PDB file of C-alpha atoms and ligand atoms in Angstrom:
ATOM      1  CA  MET M 767      10.214   1.573  29.049  1.00 97.00           C
ATOM      2  CA  LYS M 768      10.065   5.164  27.803  1.00 98.00           C
ATOM      3  CA  LEU M 769      13.311   6.473  26.288  1.00 98.00           C
ATOM      4  CA  CYS M 770      14.168   9.978  25.159  1.00 98.00           C
ATOM      5  CA  PHE M 771      16.886  12.378  24.189  1.00 98.00           C
ATOM      6  CA  PHE M 772      16.601  15.627  26.100  1.00 98.00           C
ATOM      7  CA  ASP M 773      18.153  18.992  26.911  1.00 98.00           C
ATOM      8  CA  ASP M 774      21.804  19.055  25.803  1.00 98.00           C
ATOM      9  CA  ASN M 775      21.707  15.696  23.939  1.00 98.00           C
ATOM     10  CA  ARG M 776      21.259  13.734  27.160  1.00 98.00           C
ATOM     11  CA  PHE M 777      19.768  10.211  26.903  1.00 98.00           C
ATOM     12  CA  GLY M 778      16.972   9.549  29.359  1.00 98.00           C
ATOM     13  CA  MET M 779      14.458   7.118  30.708  1.00 98.00           C
ATOM     14  CA  VAL M 780      11.067   8.522  31.631  1.00 98.00           C
ATOM     15  CA  ASP M 781       9.682   7.167  34.889  1.00 97.00           C
ATOM     16  CA  GLY M 782       6.317   8.674  35.760  1.00 96.00           C
ATOM     17  CA  ASP M 783       6.769  12.447  35.896  1.00 97.00           C
ATOM     18  CA  ALA M 784      10.568  12.201  36.043  1.00 98.00           C
ATOM     19  CA  VAL M 785      13.294  11.953  33.418  1.00 98.00           C
ATOM     20  CA  LYS M 786      16.329   9.987  34.596  1.00 98.00           C
ATOM     21  CA  ASP M 787      19.680  10.579  32.941  1.00 98.00           C
ATOM     22  CA  VAL M 788      21.095   7.344  31.518  1.00 98.00           C
ATOM     23  CA  THR M 789      23.514   8.979  29.062  1.00 98.00           C
ATOM     24  CA  ALA M 790      26.493   6.969  30.344  1.00 97.00           C
ATOM     25  CA  VAL M 791      24.963   3.804  28.857  1.00 98.00           C
ATOM     26  CA  LEU M 792      25.687   5.199  25.387  1.00 98.00           C
ATOM     27  CA  ASP M 793      29.420   4.692  26.114  1.00 97.00           C
ATOM     28  CA  ARG M 794      28.722   1.026  25.418  1.00 96.00           C
ATOM     29  CA  LEU M 795      27.916   1.689  21.766  1.00 96.00           C
ATOM     30  CA  PRO M 796      30.555   0.589  19.288  1.00 91.00           C
ATOM     31  CA  ALA M 797      32.736   3.361  17.892  1.00 92.00           C
ATOM     32  CA  LEU M 798      31.777   4.258  14.324  1.00 91.00           C
ATOM     33  CA  ARG M 799      33.836   5.501  11.433  1.00 94.00           C
ATOM     34  CA  PRO M 800      32.884   6.077   7.797  1.00 95.00           C
ATOM     35  CA  PRO M 801      31.109   4.613   6.008  1.00 95.00           C
ATOM     36  CA  LEU M 802      28.488   5.111   8.710  1.00 93.00           C
ATOM     37  CA  PRO M 803      25.595   2.650   8.730  1.00 92.00           C
ATOM     38  CA  HIS M 804      22.134   3.394   7.347  1.00 93.00           C
ATOM     39  CA  PHE M 805      20.624   2.660  10.731  1.00 97.00           C
ATOM     40  CA  ASP M 806      20.321   4.316  14.096  1.00 98.00           C
ATOM     41  CA  PRO M 807      23.033   2.883  16.392  1.00 97.00           C
ATOM     42  CA  VAL M 808      21.040   3.342  19.614  1.00 98.00           C
ATOM     43  CA  ILE M 809      17.944   1.589  18.318  1.00 98.00           C
ATOM     44  CA  ALA M 810      20.077  -1.160  16.750  1.00 98.00           C
ATOM     45  CA  ALA M 811      21.776  -1.818  20.095  1.00 98.00           C
ATOM     46  CA  LEU M 812      18.689  -1.382  22.257  1.00 98.00           C
ATOM     47  CA  PRO M 813      18.091  -5.063  23.089  1.00 96.00           C
ATOM     48  CA  ASP M 814      21.698  -5.334  24.327  1.00 96.00           C
ATOM     49  CA  LEU M 815      21.495  -2.049  26.256  1.00 97.00           C
ATOM     50  CA  LEU M 816      18.306  -2.825  28.191  1.00 96.00           C
ATOM     51  CA  PRO M 817      19.915  -4.339  31.320  1.00 96.00           C
ATOM     52  CA  ALA M 818      22.390  -1.457  31.593  1.00 98.00           C
ATOM     53  CA  LEU M 819      19.588   1.061  31.027  1.00 98.00           C
ATOM     54  CA  ARG M 820      17.567  -0.402  33.900  1.00 96.00           C
ATOM     55  CA  GLU M 821      20.613  -0.311  36.186  1.00 97.00           C
ATOM     56  CA  ALA M 822      21.468   3.249  35.217  1.00 98.00           C
ATOM     57  CA  ALA M 823      17.892   4.440  35.773  1.00 97.00           C
ATOM     58  CA  ALA M 824      17.765   2.777  39.191  1.00 96.00           C
ATOM     59  CA  ALA M 825      21.012   4.521  40.170  1.00 96.00           C
ATOM     60  CA  ALA M 826      20.072   7.903  38.676  1.00 95.00           C
ATOM     61  CA  GLY M 827      18.236   9.335  41.675  1.00 94.00           C
ATOM     62  CA  PRO M 828      14.933  11.183  41.369  1.00 96.00           C
ATOM     63  CA  GLY M 829      15.685  12.699  37.985  1.00 97.00           C
ATOM     64  CA  GLN M 830      14.224  15.943  36.668  1.00 98.00           C
ATOM     65  CA  PRO M 831      10.554  16.797  36.058  1.00 98.00           C
ATOM     66  CA  VAL M 832       9.122  16.023  32.628  1.00 98.00           C
ATOM     67  CA  SER M 833       7.570  19.508  32.706  1.00 97.00           C
ATOM     68  CA  ALA M 834      11.031  21.114  32.952  1.00 98.00           C
ATOM     69  CA  THR M 835      12.574  18.993  30.205  1.00 98.00           C
ATOM     70  CA  ARG M 836      13.250  19.930  26.604  1.00 98.00           C
ATOM     71  CA  PHE M 837      12.579  16.849  24.474  1.00 98.00           C
ATOM     72  CA  LEU M 838      14.661  16.179  21.369  1.00 98.00           C
ATOM     73  CA  PRO M 839      13.721  13.569  18.739  1.00 98.00           C
ATOM     74  CA  PRO M 840      13.575  10.140  20.433  1.00 98.00           C
ATOM     75  CA  VAL M 841      15.437   8.559  17.510  1.00 98.00           C
ATOM     76  CA  ALA M 842      18.573  10.579  16.826  1.00 97.00           C
ATOM     77  CA  ASN M 843      19.689   9.251  13.432  1.00 97.00           C
ATOM     78  CA  PRO M 844      16.995   7.405  11.520  1.00 98.00           C
ATOM     79  CA  GLY M 845      17.981   6.363   8.011  1.00 97.00           C
ATOM     80  CA  LYS M 846      14.610   7.188   6.530  1.00 98.00           C
ATOM     81  CA  VAL M 847      11.101   8.324   7.327  1.00 98.00           C
ATOM     82  CA  VAL M 848       8.466   6.160   5.666  1.00 98.00           C
ATOM     83  CA  ALA M 849       4.984   7.601   5.630  1.00 98.00           C
ATOM     84  CA  ALA M 850       1.538   6.347   4.674  1.00 97.00           C
ATOM     85  CA  PRO M 851      -0.738   8.571   2.573  1.00 93.00           C
ATOM     86  CA  LEU M 852      -4.510   8.471   2.985  1.00 89.00           C
ATOM     87  CA  ASN M 853      -4.533   5.471   5.291  1.00 93.00           C
ATOM     88  CA  TYR M 854      -7.869   6.188   6.963  1.00 92.00           C
ATOM     89  CA  LEU M 855     -10.969   5.856   4.774  1.00 87.00           C
ATOM     90  CA  ALA M 856     -12.676   8.996   6.117  1.00 87.00           C
ATOM     91  CA  HIS M 857      -9.533  11.073   5.449  1.00 84.00           C
ATOM     92  CA  HIS M 858      -9.384   9.650   1.924  1.00 86.00           C
ATOM     93  CA  GLU M 859     -12.994  10.712   1.422  1.00 86.00           C
ATOM     94  CA  GLU M 860     -12.353  14.266   2.653  1.00 86.00           C
ATOM     95  CA  THR M 861      -9.441  14.653   0.219  1.00 86.00           C
ATOM     96  CA  VAL M 862     -11.475  13.360  -2.746  1.00 86.00           C
ATOM     97  CA  ALA M 863     -14.258  15.790  -1.842  1.00 88.00           C
ATOM     98  CA  ASP M 864     -11.983  18.876  -1.784  1.00 88.00           C
ATOM     99  CA  PRO M 865      -9.763  19.006  -4.882  1.00 86.00           C
ATOM    100  CA  ALA M 866      -9.067  22.711  -4.316  1.00 85.00           C
ATOM    101  CA  THR M 867      -7.115  21.826  -1.191  1.00 86.00           C
ATOM    102  CA  PHE M 868      -5.865  18.315  -1.830  1.00 84.00           C
ATOM    103  CA  SER M 869      -3.772  17.604  -4.908  1.00 75.00           C
ATOM    104  CA  ARG M 870      -5.570  15.412  -7.470  1.00 65.00           C
ATOM    105  CA  ALA M 871      -2.463  13.323  -7.974  1.00 60.00           C
ATOM    106  CA  HIS M 872      -2.837  11.980  -4.468  1.00 64.00           C
ATOM    107  CA  VAL M 873      -6.363  10.652  -4.279  1.00 71.00           C
ATOM    108  CA  ASN M 874      -5.574   7.082  -5.269  1.00 79.00           C
ATOM    109  CA  ARG M 875      -5.967   4.388  -2.675  1.00 87.00           C
ATOM    110  CA  ILE M 876      -2.859   3.645  -0.619  1.00 91.00           C
ATOM    111  CA  GLN M 877      -2.590   0.147  -2.091  1.00 91.00           C
ATOM    112  CA  GLU M 878      -2.194   1.821  -5.525  1.00 91.00           C
ATOM    113  CA  SER M 879      -0.155   4.905  -4.670  1.00 91.00           C
ATOM    114  CA  GLY M 880       2.220   3.173  -2.249  1.00 96.00           C
ATOM    115  CA  LEU M 881       4.096   4.890   0.553  1.00 97.00           C
ATOM    116  CA  PHE M 882       6.242   8.019   0.448  1.00 97.00           C
ATOM    117  CA  LEU M 883       9.452   9.203   2.091  1.00 98.00           C
ATOM    118  CA  LYS M 884      10.191  12.345   4.077  1.00 98.00           C
ATOM    119  CA  ALA M 885      13.657  13.794   4.572  1.00 98.00           C
ATOM    120  CA  ALA M 886      15.159  12.711   7.901  1.00 98.00           C
ATOM    121  CA  SER M 887      16.343  16.320   8.263  1.00 98.00           C
ATOM    122  CA  SER M 888      12.706  17.369   8.701  1.00 98.00           C
ATOM    123  CA  ILE M 889      12.588  15.691  12.139  1.00 98.00           C
ATOM    124  CA  VAL M 890      12.399  17.734  15.328  1.00 98.00           C
ATOM    125  CA  GLY M 891      11.463  16.849  18.894  1.00 98.00           C
ATOM    126  CA  THR M 892       8.189  17.993  20.365  1.00 98.00           C
ATOM    127  CA  SER M 893       9.807  20.840  22.314  1.00 98.00           C
ATOM    128  CA  ALA M 894      11.274  22.450  19.189  1.00 98.00           C
ATOM    129  CA  GLY M 895       7.903  23.222  17.652  1.00 98.00           C
ATOM    130  CA  VAL M 896       6.987  23.676  14.004  1.00 98.00           C
ATOM    131  CA  ALA M 897       8.448  26.544  11.965  1.00 98.00           C
ATOM    132  CA  LEU M 898       6.244  27.407   8.985  1.00 98.00           C
ATOM    133  CA  ARG M 899       8.320  28.447   5.967  1.00 97.00           C
ATOM    134  CA  PHE M 900       5.331  29.587   3.921  1.00 97.00           C
ATOM    135  CA  PRO M 901       2.854  30.887   6.495  1.00 96.00           C
ATOM    136  CA  GLU M 902       0.843  32.623   3.754  1.00 97.00           C
ATOM    137  CA  ARG M 903      -0.016  29.210   2.291  1.00 98.00           C
ATOM    138  CA  ARG M 904      -2.110  26.526   3.982  1.00 97.00           C
ATOM    139  CA  ASN M 905      -0.139  24.329   6.392  1.00 98.00           C
ATOM    140  CA  ASP M 906      -1.938  21.377   7.998  1.00 98.00           C
ATOM    141  CA  HIS M 907      -1.512  19.256  11.096  1.00 98.00           C
ATOM    142  CA  GLU M 908      -1.579  15.470  10.788  1.00 98.00           C
ATOM    143  CA  ILE M 909      -1.513  13.476  14.028  1.00 98.00           C
ATOM    144  CA  GLU M 910      -0.159   9.941  13.539  1.00 98.00           C
ATOM    145  CA  LEU M 911       0.898   6.859  15.435  1.00 98.00           C
ATOM    146  CA  VAL M 912       4.570   6.244  14.630  1.00 98.00           C
ATOM    147  CA  ALA M 913       6.289   2.868  14.735  1.00 98.00           C
ATOM    148  CA  VAL M 914      10.087   2.736  15.011  1.00 99.00           C
ATOM    149  CA  ILE M 915      11.750  -0.230  13.354  1.00 98.00           C
ATOM    150  CA  GLY M 916      13.962  -2.240  15.694  1.00 98.00           C
ATOM    151  CA  ILE M 917      15.031  -5.325  13.774  1.00 98.00           C
ATOM    152  CA  GLY M 918      15.661  -4.576  10.115  1.00 98.00           C
ATOM    153  CA  GLY M 919      14.539  -6.707   7.260  1.00 98.00           C
ATOM    154  CA  SER M 920      13.372  -6.968   3.686  1.00 98.00           C
ATOM    155  CA  ALA M 921      10.169  -8.614   2.444  1.00 98.00           C
ATOM    156  CA  ILE M 922       8.965  -8.954   6.015  1.00 98.00           C
ATOM    157  CA  ALA M 923       5.848 -11.099   6.345  1.00 98.00           C
ATOM    158  CA  GLU M 924       2.841  -9.308   7.813  1.00 98.00           C
ATOM    159  CA  ALA M 925       2.430 -12.061  10.401  1.00 98.00           C
ATOM    160  CA  ASP M 926       6.018 -11.488  11.565  1.00 98.00           C
ATOM    161  CA  ALA M 927       6.057  -7.689  11.258  1.00 98.00           C
ATOM    162  CA  LEU M 928       5.459  -6.544  14.837  1.00 98.00           C
ATOM    163  CA  ARG M 929       8.549  -8.477  15.942  1.00 98.00           C
ATOM    164  CA  HIS M 930      10.499  -5.892  13.889  1.00 98.00           C
ATOM    165  CA  VAL M 931       9.213  -2.903  15.898  1.00 98.00           C
ATOM    166  CA  ALA M 932      11.417  -1.391  18.621  1.00 98.00           C
ATOM    167  CA  GLY M 933       8.687   0.890  19.900  1.00 98.00           C
ATOM    168  CA  TYR M 934       6.156   3.578  19.202  1.00 99.00           C
ATOM    169  CA  THR M 935       5.931   7.318  19.484  1.00 98.00           C
ATOM    170  CA  LEU M 936       3.706  10.255  18.607  1.00 98.00           C
ATOM    171  CA  GLY M 937       4.190  11.949  15.265  1.00 98.00           C
ATOM    172  CA  LEU M 938       3.050  15.069  13.472  1.00 98.00           C
ATOM    173  CA  ASP M 939       3.319  14.788   9.697  1.00 98.00           C
ATOM    174  CA  MET M 940       3.078  18.503   8.993  1.00 98.00           C
ATOM    175  CA  THR M 941       2.055  19.368   5.461  1.00 97.00           C
ATOM    176  CA  LEU M 942       2.323  22.388   3.218  1.00 98.00           C
ATOM    177  CA  ARG M 943      -0.649  22.170   0.856  1.00 96.00           C
ATOM    178  CA  GLY M 944      -0.059  22.793  -2.817  1.00 95.00           C
ATOM    179  CA  VAL M 945       0.831  21.284  -6.144  1.00 93.00           C
ATOM    180  CA  GLU M 946       4.464  20.324  -5.460  1.00 95.00           C
ATOM    181  CA  GLU M 947       5.495  16.705  -4.923  1.00 94.00           C
ATOM    182  CA  ARG M 948       4.237  15.418  -1.597  1.00 95.00           C
ATOM    183  CA  SER M 949       7.688  14.545  -0.227  1.00 96.00           C
ATOM    184  CA  PHE M 950       8.918  18.069  -1.107  1.00 98.00           C
ATOM    185  CA  ARG M 951       6.047  19.754   0.744  1.00 98.00           C
ATOM    186  CA  LYS M 952       6.375  17.483   3.784  1.00 98.00           C
ATOM    187  CA  SER M 953      10.177  17.596   4.126  1.00 98.00           C
ATOM    188  CA  ILE M 954      10.463  21.205   5.260  1.00 98.00           C
ATOM    189  CA  ASP M 955      12.653  21.487   8.384  1.00 98.00           C
ATOM    190  CA  SER M 956      10.519  20.763  11.479  1.00 98.00           C
ATOM    191  CA  TYR M 957       7.630  19.231   9.481  1.00 98.00           C
ATOM    192  CA  THR M 958       8.206  15.829  11.120  1.00 98.00           C
ATOM    193  CA  VAL M 959       7.631  16.159  14.855  1.00 98.00           C
ATOM    194  CA  LEU M 960       8.428  13.052  16.930  1.00 98.00           C
ATOM    195  CA  GLY M 961       8.215  12.373  20.621  1.00 98.00           C
ATOM    196  CA  PRO M 962       8.308  13.256  23.341  1.00 98.00           C
ATOM    197  CA  TRP M 963       9.690   9.758  23.943  1.00 98.00           C
ATOM    198  CA  LEU M 964       9.826   6.254  22.496  1.00 98.00           C
ATOM    199  CA  VAL M 965       7.666   3.681  24.261  1.00 98.00           C
ATOM    200  CA  THR M 966       9.292   0.290  23.799  1.00 98.00           C
ATOM    201  CA  ALA M 967       7.158  -2.301  22.035  1.00 98.00           C
ATOM    202  CA  ASP M 968       6.955  -4.590  25.069  1.00 97.00           C
ATOM    203  CA  GLU M 969       5.422  -1.775  27.140  1.00 98.00           C
ATOM    204  CA  PHE M 970       3.269  -0.371  24.320  1.00 98.00           C
ATOM    205  CA  GLY M 971       1.638  -3.647  23.305  1.00 98.00           C
ATOM    206  CA  ASP M 972      -0.511  -4.213  20.235  1.00 98.00           C
ATOM    207  CA  PRO M 973      -0.862  -1.113  18.000  1.00 98.00           C
ATOM    208  CA  ALA M 974      -4.121  -2.414  16.489  1.00 98.00           C
ATOM    209  CA  ASP M 975      -6.502  -0.156  18.433  1.00 98.00           C
ATOM    210  CA  VAL M 976      -4.814   2.970  19.748  1.00 98.00           C
ATOM    211  CA  GLY M 977      -6.518   6.319  20.207  1.00 98.00           C
ATOM    212  CA  ILE M 978      -4.950   9.404  18.600  1.00 98.00           C
ATOM    213  CA  SER M 979      -6.143  13.004  18.651  1.00 98.00           C
ATOM    214  CA  ILE M 980      -5.066  16.590  18.183  1.00 98.00           C
ATOM    215  CA  ALA M 981      -6.492  19.932  19.244  1.00 98.00           C
ATOM    216  CA  VAL M 982      -5.510  23.376  17.974  1.00 98.00           C
ATOM    217  CA  ASN M 983      -5.663  26.079  20.661  1.00 98.00           C
ATOM    218  CA  GLY M 984      -7.875  23.751  22.699  1.00 98.00           C
ATOM    219  CA  GLN M 985     -10.302  22.923  19.867  1.00 98.00           C
ATOM    220  CA  GLU M 986     -10.321  19.292  18.830  1.00 98.00           C
ATOM    221  CA  ARG M 987      -9.613  18.715  15.131  1.00 97.00           C
ATOM    222  CA  GLN M 988      -8.809  14.996  14.782  1.00 97.00           C
ATOM    223  CA  ASN M 989      -9.806  12.063  16.978  1.00 97.00           C
ATOM    224  CA  ALA M 990      -9.604   8.472  15.747  1.00 97.00           C
ATOM    225  CA  ARG M 991      -8.422   4.988  16.539  1.00 97.00           C
ATOM    226  CA  THR M 992      -5.852   2.928  14.669  1.00 97.00           C
ATOM    227  CA  LYS M 993      -8.383   0.112  14.228  1.00 96.00           C
ATOM    228  CA  ASP M 994      -9.658   2.272  11.329  1.00 96.00           C
ATOM    229  CA  LEU M 995      -6.328   2.234   9.486  1.00 96.00           C
ATOM    230  CA  ILE M 996      -6.763   0.885   5.941  1.00 96.00           C
ATOM    231  CA  LEU M 997      -3.309  -0.741   6.140  1.00 96.00           C
ATOM    232  CA  SER M 998      -2.502  -1.779   9.717  1.00 97.00           C
ATOM    233  CA  VAL M 999       0.958  -1.358  11.235  1.00 98.00           C
ATOM    234  CA  PRO M1000       1.967  -4.941  10.291  1.00 98.00           C
ATOM    235  CA  ALA M1001       0.569  -4.466   6.775  1.00 98.00           C
ATOM    236  CA  LEU M1002       2.509  -1.200   6.369  1.00 98.00           C
ATOM    237  CA  ILE M1003       5.761  -2.877   7.449  1.00 98.00           C
ATOM    238  CA  ALA M1004       5.165  -5.714   4.992  1.00 98.00           C
ATOM    239  CA  PHE M1005       4.285  -3.213   2.204  1.00 98.00           C
ATOM    240  CA  ALA M1006       7.285  -0.941   2.856  1.00 98.00           C
ATOM    241  CA  SER M1007       9.758  -3.801   3.163  1.00 98.00           C
ATOM    242  CA  SER M1008       8.510  -5.347  -0.082  1.00 98.00           C
ATOM    243  CA  PHE M1009      10.104  -2.314  -1.805  1.00 98.00           C
ATOM    244  CA  TYR M1010      13.125  -1.544   0.370  1.00 98.00           C
ATOM    245  CA  THR M1011      15.021  -2.856   3.361  1.00 98.00           C
ATOM    246  CA  LEU M1012      13.919  -1.457   6.678  1.00 98.00           C
ATOM    247  CA  HIS M1013      16.724  -0.692   9.131  1.00 98.00           C
ATOM    248  CA  PRO M1014      16.818  -0.192  12.909  1.00 98.00           C
ATOM    249  CA  GLY M1015      15.579   3.294  13.691  1.00 98.00           C
ATOM    250  CA  ASP M1016      13.604   3.757  10.485  1.00 98.00           C
ATOM    251  CA  ILE M1017      10.502   5.812  11.210  1.00 98.00           C
ATOM    252  CA  LEU M1018       7.110   4.574  10.021  1.00 98.00           C
ATOM    253  CA  MET M1019       4.385   7.238  10.094  1.00 98.00           C
ATOM    254  CA  THR M1020       1.176   5.252   9.846  1.00 98.00           C
ATOM    255  CA  GLY M1021      -1.165   7.890   8.410  1.00 97.00           C
ATOM    256  CA  THR M1022      -3.580  10.503   9.658  1.00 96.00           C
ATOM    257  CA  PRO M1023      -7.350  10.340  10.093  1.00 95.00           C
ATOM    258  CA  GLU M1024     -10.018  12.800   8.931  1.00 95.00           C
ATOM    259  CA  GLY M1025     -10.084  16.325  10.273  1.00 95.00           C
ATOM    260  CA  VAL M1026      -6.788  17.705   8.985  1.00 95.00           C
ATOM    261  CA  GLY M1027      -6.849  21.473   9.038  1.00 96.00           C
ATOM    262  CA  PRO M1028      -4.739  24.595   8.869  1.00 98.00           C
ATOM    263  CA  VAL M1029      -2.340  25.936  11.481  1.00 98.00           C
ATOM    264  CA  VAL M1030      -0.844  29.418  11.680  1.00 98.00           C
ATOM    265  CA  PRO M1031       2.022  30.971  13.648  1.00 98.00           C
ATOM    266  CA  GLY M1032       1.067  31.317  17.304  1.00 98.00           C
ATOM    267  CA  ASP M1033      -1.064  28.154  17.383  1.00 98.00           C
ATOM    268  CA  VAL M1034      -0.486  25.522  20.051  1.00 98.00           C
ATOM    269  CA  LEU M1035      -1.152  21.933  19.017  1.00 98.00           C
ATOM    270  CA  THR M1036      -2.118  19.525  21.789  1.00 98.00           C
ATOM    271  CA  ALA M1037      -1.275  16.115  20.406  1.00 98.00           C
ATOM    272  CA  PHE M1038      -2.211  12.774  21.967  1.00 98.00           C
ATOM    273  CA  VAL M1039      -1.336   9.168  21.275  1.00 98.00           C
ATOM    274  CA  GLU M1040      -2.701   6.619  23.724  1.00 98.00           C
ATOM    275  CA  ARG M1041       0.054   4.859  25.721  1.00 98.00           C
ATOM    276  CA  VAL M1042       2.540   7.568  24.665  1.00 98.00           C
ATOM    277  CA  GLY M1043       0.909  10.639  26.175  1.00 98.00           C
ATOM    278  CA  THR M1044      -0.172  14.194  25.513  1.00 98.00           C
ATOM    279  CA  VAL M1045       2.194  16.947  24.443  1.00 98.00           C
ATOM    280  CA  ASP M1046       1.897  20.579  23.383  1.00 98.00           C
ATOM    281  CA  VAL M1047       3.698  21.626  20.188  1.00 98.00           C
ATOM    282  CA  ALA M1048       4.022  25.299  19.295  1.00 98.00           C
ATOM    283  CA  VAL M1049       3.739  26.685  15.764  1.00 98.00           C
ATOM    284  CA  ARG M1050       5.721  29.736  14.643  1.00 98.00           C
ATOM    285  CA  ALA M1051       6.906  31.369  11.451  1.00 98.00           C
ATOM    286  CA  ALA M1052      10.357  30.223  10.313  1.00 96.00           C
TER     287      ALA M1052
HETATM  288 MN1   MN C 114       0.545  11.830   6.974  1.00 72.37          MN
END
């Protein structure tokens, strides 16, 4: 099942080239009042909502074309965005080889440096595009497979980790290069692009060998497979949850392969994650 938020905060199920409006299913969510939870209420309730979602999609008619749909972030209220630095060996090597571009503080191996966090407020959907705040500095694309936590947990065993995943989506971990802290440079508004939809884990299958790629204005920059991740998706979940509790809706950006490069206002990024799809993301000046 492919789920999305679209247009005017509608909730949808993607069926082939059509988006079917299943917004009414959200009426089944429990009412919330402060203190609000640290998790995303839709993702937390997803297992319970599935039968109603299937019924609503079947009754929704033909839906609207994907091509005429504005896609918002597929997870509306994630508590945190966990991201993996230098999680492909060849990308690690390109950063070590170019200290003028890549901060020296960040060339340790991922097992030593750990993971980092991005502000949830940096998330946009694929249709919103990326707004560069410092277009005179170097801003890079990073295509990544993204796992969305479904069942929360702490100290999750690697062997049990995929059971905790609600689904997968495509992510761009946009990066302003420079000497500031990594989370500061990567938390600019719109520097976490997610979407266009969430593919539920049952439909997506094993994330162990998934193709990902990105082209800038039609020229391929990155093309890799997740089998070359240093820490696999289950290993990342185990690593992250050994430090903090993961909650439903938490976003796990699994890392980017070699070939990161600059983008400038006016560029169009064509991003691909196998089993999610291909989507164009526009770059502009903020
Ligand atoms: Mn990244």
